[in-house]
Amino acid sequence: MARMGQRIEMRFMLLFSRQGKLRLQKWYLATSDKERKKMVRELMQVVLARKPKMCSFLEWRDLKVVYKRYASLYFCCAIEGQDNELITLELIHRYVELLDKYFGSVCELDIIFNFEKAYFILDEFLMGGDVQDTSKKSVLKAIEQADLLQEEDESPRSVLEEMGLA
Amino acid sequence: MPAVSKGDGMRGLAVFISDIRNCKSKEAEIKRINKELANIRSKFKGDKALDGYSKKKYVCKLLFIFLLGHDIDFGHMEAVNLLSSNRYTEKQIGYLFISVLVNSNSELIRLINNAIKNDLASRNPTFMGLALHCIANVGSREMAEAFAGEIPKILVAGDTMDSVKQSAALCLLRLYRTSPDLVPMGDWTSRVVHLLNDQHLGVVTAATSLITTLAQKNPEEFKTSVSLAVSRLSRIVTSASTDLQDYTYYFVPAPWLSVKLLRLLQCYPPPEDPAVRGRLTECLETILNKAQEPPKSKKVQHSNAKNAVLFEAISLIIHHDSEPNLLVRACNQLGQFLQHRETNLRYLALESMCTLASSEFSHEAVKTHIETVTNALKTERDVSVRQRAVDLLYAMCDRSNAQQIVAEMLSYLETADYSIREEIVLKVAILAEKYAVDYTWYVDTILNLIRIAGDYVSEEVWYRVIQIVINRDDVQGYAAKTVFEALQAPACHENLVKVGGYILGEFGNLIAGDPRSSPLIQFNLLHSKFHLCSVPTRALLLSTYIKFVNLFPEVKTTIQDVLRSDSQLKNADVELQQRAVEYLRLSTVASTDILATVLEEMPPFPERESSILAKLKKKKGPSTVTDLEEAKRERSADINGGPEPAPASASATSTPSPSADLLGLGAAPPAPVGPPPSSGGLLVDVFSDSPSAVAPLAPGSEDNFARFVCKNNGVLFENQLLQIGLKSEFRQNLGRMFIFYGNKTSTQFLSFTPTLICSDDLRANLSLQTKPVDPTVDGGAQVQQVVNIECVSDFTEAPVLNIQFRTLHPALVDRTVPSDRQWSPARPWRYGGTFQNVSVKLPITLNKFFQPTEMASQDFFQRWKQLSNPQQEVQNIFKAKHPMDTEITKAKIIGFGSALLEEVDPNPANFVGAGIIHTKTTQIGCLLRLEPNLQAQMYRLTLRTSKETVSQRLCELLSEQF
């Protein structure tokens, strides 16, 4: 009964809106572009069709999907059949907490306009599909340090220059 | 602008995103994007060098466009440039772009690897973190080649910062998953295990993930991790909820780490050391106890995290499957969850109980929950939960509750979701067969399945019911009566017509005594469905009719009228038309005795694994079914037992039908040699009866062929009937091969005819001479054939050895499924044994005509240089297929026929050889050089000979050997 073989904590994570707009995608297993698009389309349809109060786990293809809705956004992770569903659900929650703490009451727009930050935070938290650090403090400290470095970098610019008009 | 971006102000990017959001239509969006792409392209191409900030901004815009779902085909170079920037944010965006967009474009990977190398060497932890993330994100083989050696050093170095250690551990894990062969095991492994003792819980968490994956492949090497993991776990579960500070999640201490440690322990059997084992049992008990304590918080996060650990602990308990006490406690805990108000917990409890059901310690405890589970089938609103309930019912089923469970599943099937109907049908069919004490119940169940969900009843299911009815005479009369009644329904599923047609054709006589089911009534009932059915079903019914002609002489004329009607004799479908013609003729010309022989009752089918089970395994993946099945095999052995099938007593198969050529159907050749049963219609049959038809090469024949390139004796081919062995010797351009044919069965092979087949090309270059062998091979006997060989000129192809013979061995007649075609009575020779046709490639290869030549180093290189014409050299670079062992390689080169020249190549790791190929017309000098690359597990093989085709062929042959 030993669980053998190559186990990957997580295959991919998707964030999409109730309207079916993809907001963030992170793939932890090499997947072709075409295949990705197909999987995203298919999975969004399945998840969006589910009613509230249904269970947060579902079997899809050969994977198990764990999802949770926060306001207008669905957070959706695909894991292997034998992986721990509940801890994955809390992984999503921890990521939401991190976003919330960083942006201050995060909303979908924050993630649209600062998609690169959403990626950076996710990368600090998960690496290759495995959780890197579960401490909220450590992750946020790392991100804040990076922001600090950034501010040192930035030299002031005129608005026109910013818009590429200068 | 609705949102204010934090940190950097890439205002241009924000403006662009706003624009896209404001687009009213898809067209407008595409237009805006194309405008932006044109702008970025011109900026990148412009002669004014862009500053880092602009590059970053444009790369970021490209990334955004890509994430919207558009293709991006430029900007990669600019992103790579950003990697070498000293500004953190520019570097970061560069790495992000590469993680998301770069595939293994070799030119870029080299540049990227350079940048990564610099960042890893920078000792700046932030830069190192970015580089490690990039490796983990891309994870390609090239990256593994470049960094798999370096990262373990970073991981265990004393001065590495904790955050970098965490990244290094997970990065290494990723590389190990994609290219395990490139990650060298070494001293670092023991130091990694000790990271389980690290002060920093983040480091422990990352290390545990790495160790778990490594331990799966190298359990011995990481054995010491068990006791460390147990003591770590013990410290966590006994700690107060605030001890671990930020690693406590909603009052649950380090839930992620706990889950991972429990996962790691599942790579091993229960600890042998009693102290460690006791401590682990304590931990597991503590976790089970905590589940009974009142929650420390009402938040769902608290209970989720707590239960995540609990479920993982239960997984470990099930994995060990050794502590009855813990297993029963686990089962009771899950029983509580079955009625929990949280859907998620009900789902997981059903899932987890499925595995508990297969443990002998907890199987009975699981069974007590049957009412709750069947109730879930009716009341759960979510199909994924209902699906779990079906799985659990299947898993907990045994002889004591099979009738109840099958009934519940059948009633659920009436309303079940379409998505899971087929699976339920398979499960019901398997359970009904497995736990049938009374086979009438089995027949009823399957007919119910067809009635309720006919569309989802696959061929395997209805084949199986027929196999079982044919093999058990106690149920045949009941089956005939039941299908007859079921067919009375005005609308019945086509699958029922198939089963009904088959069973009445075999056993209709058992109910014909009752005037309500007289032969004519049976026939009319079946024929009333005929016109509504598809062609294959109609074909099957025609066979039923001819069987009726034998069973019930009184309806013969009625049936002949039907067969004679234009709609049959002139049917547009060839198969139907042909059956009608053949059956009509058969019913007219054959005497009663012949009819009785030809149309005799089907012999029993050989018992083997149910094809339905195979199908379910295929559908659900082997793991989910096998475990349960294996565990249950013992319990069900008595049921599967039943009366043993007796192939030997099946007289119809064991004697060749005397009537075979009396049919007088004209065209069929007198020799009653049928083709393998899989071939198509009769026309094809006639053609393939001619002896010139050669079977395709036997599976595995290529492998065997390759094994003979470097050796001369051994077994070339073997199946359940026949073994072919070889012994051969070669001298200069001549050779002799002894072929041994062994009959592995206990009965004779007839018309045994081996033939050597050479193409015209090959025949011109290779001359083969042999005598025919005795056409009869007794059971258990061996015959020998000698082939004299002469190599006239160099050749590439290999001759094919084709063997045709007839076997009378009844058990080997393939009757896995009662496929209609095999059943078809107009082809009686099929009962009389099978025609066998085997082809294998005969390993007569060019290198067999090698004579080794010894020479000194300077001679070798002088000749090597002489053969420097590009046509004379052929080179092949290939991956090692076998372990790269020097001694084996040497033996193979010698076996290949050339001399192995020691101390010739300046690099002692390389192998060189020399020899002469002898043909009747000429002699060809050959030099070869084989350069192994242990690191990459590759070889480079170079052949130089005076003739291009020879270099080519020898290179091909030898490349296959390593």
PDB file of C-alpha atoms in Angstrom, chain A residues 10-18 20-22 24-27 34-50 56-68 74-79 92:
ATOM      1  CA  MET A  10       0.576  20.511  -6.539  1.00  0.00           C
ATOM      2  CA  ARG A  11       0.193  20.410 -10.302  1.00  0.00           C
ATOM      3  CA  PHE A  12      -1.101  23.924 -10.830  1.00  0.00           C
ATOM      4  CA  MET A  13      -2.916  26.813  -9.231  1.00  0.00           C
ATOM      5  CA  LEU A  14      -5.465  29.025 -10.963  1.00  0.00           C
ATOM      6  CA  LEU A  15      -7.237  32.179  -9.925  1.00  0.00           C
ATOM      7  CA  PHE A  16     -10.281  33.113 -11.952  1.00  0.00           C
ATOM      8  CA  SER A  17     -13.294  35.326 -11.586  1.00  0.00           C
ATOM      9  CA  ARG A  18     -16.952  34.401 -11.464  1.00  0.00           C
ATOM     10  CA  GLY A  20     -14.594  33.069 -16.087  1.00  0.00           C
ATOM     11  CA  LYS A  21     -11.656  35.473 -16.511  1.00  0.00           C
ATOM     12  CA  LEU A  22      -8.337  33.949 -15.645  1.00  0.00           C
ATOM     13  CA  LEU A  24      -3.379  34.101 -12.378  1.00  0.00           C
ATOM     14  CA  GLN A  25      -1.995  30.728 -13.390  1.00  0.00           C
ATOM     15  CA  LYS A  26       0.960  28.871 -12.021  1.00  0.00           C
ATOM     16  CA  TRP A  27       2.025  25.504 -13.438  1.00  0.00           C
ATOM     17  CA  LYS A  34      -2.272  24.305 -25.882  1.00  0.00           C
ATOM     18  CA  GLU A  35      -2.918  21.751 -23.187  1.00  0.00           C
ATOM     19  CA  ARG A  36      -2.895  24.490 -20.541  1.00  0.00           C
ATOM     20  CA  LYS A  37      -5.536  26.494 -22.331  1.00  0.00           C
ATOM     21  CA  LYS A  38      -7.696  23.439 -22.736  1.00  0.00           C
ATOM     22  CA  MET A  39      -7.376  22.442 -19.110  1.00  0.00           C
ATOM     23  CA  VAL A  40      -8.109  25.951 -17.872  1.00  0.00           C
ATOM     24  CA  ARG A  41     -11.226  26.222 -20.013  1.00  0.00           C
ATOM     25  CA  GLU A  42     -12.506  22.839 -18.991  1.00  0.00           C
ATOM     26  CA  LEU A  43     -11.820  23.235 -15.306  1.00  0.00           C
ATOM     27  CA  MET A  44     -13.322  26.722 -15.089  1.00  0.00           C
ATOM     28  CA  GLN A  45     -16.516  25.357 -16.564  1.00  0.00           C
ATOM     29  CA  VAL A  46     -16.682  22.530 -14.066  1.00  0.00           C
ATOM     30  CA  VAL A  47     -15.971  24.695 -11.042  1.00  0.00           C
ATOM     31  CA  LEU A  48     -18.222  27.596 -12.036  1.00  0.00           C
ATOM     32  CA  ALA A  49     -21.116  25.182 -12.500  1.00  0.00           C
ATOM     33  CA  ARG A  50     -20.927  24.003  -8.902  1.00  0.00           C
ATOM     34  CA  SER A  56     -14.595  21.812  -2.014  1.00  0.00           C
ATOM     35  CA  PHE A  57     -13.015  18.773  -3.625  1.00  0.00           C
ATOM     36  CA  LEU A  58     -13.723  17.084  -6.876  1.00  0.00           C
ATOM     37  CA  GLU A  59     -12.125  14.457  -9.021  1.00  0.00           C
ATOM     38  CA  TRP A  60     -11.201  15.807 -12.382  1.00  0.00           C
ATOM     39  CA  ARG A  61      -9.285  13.884 -15.001  1.00  0.00           C
ATOM     40  CA  ASP A  62      -6.713  11.986 -12.976  1.00  0.00           C
ATOM     41  CA  LEU A  63      -6.367  14.808 -10.484  1.00  0.00           C
ATOM     42  CA  LYS A  64      -8.112  16.073  -7.442  1.00  0.00           C
ATOM     43  CA  VAL A  65      -9.193  19.693  -7.541  1.00  0.00           C
ATOM     44  CA  VAL A  66      -9.437  21.707  -4.345  1.00  0.00           C
ATOM     45  CA  TYR A  67     -11.112  25.063  -4.677  1.00  0.00           C
ATOM     46  CA  LYS A  68     -12.566  27.870  -2.640  1.00  0.00           C
ATOM     47  CA  TYR A  74     -12.107  31.355  -7.278  1.00  0.00           C
ATOM     48  CA  PHE A  75      -8.827  29.910  -6.043  1.00  0.00           C
ATOM     49  CA  CYS A  76      -8.295  26.510  -7.470  1.00  0.00           C
ATOM     50  CA  CYS A  77      -5.502  23.960  -6.944  1.00  0.00           C
ATOM     51  CA  ALA A  78      -4.974  20.640  -8.649  1.00  0.00           C
ATOM     52  CA  ILE A  79      -3.268  17.964  -6.572  1.00  0.00           C
ATOM     53  CA  ILE A  92      -5.184  28.559  -0.399  1.00  0.00           C
TER      54      ILE A  92
END
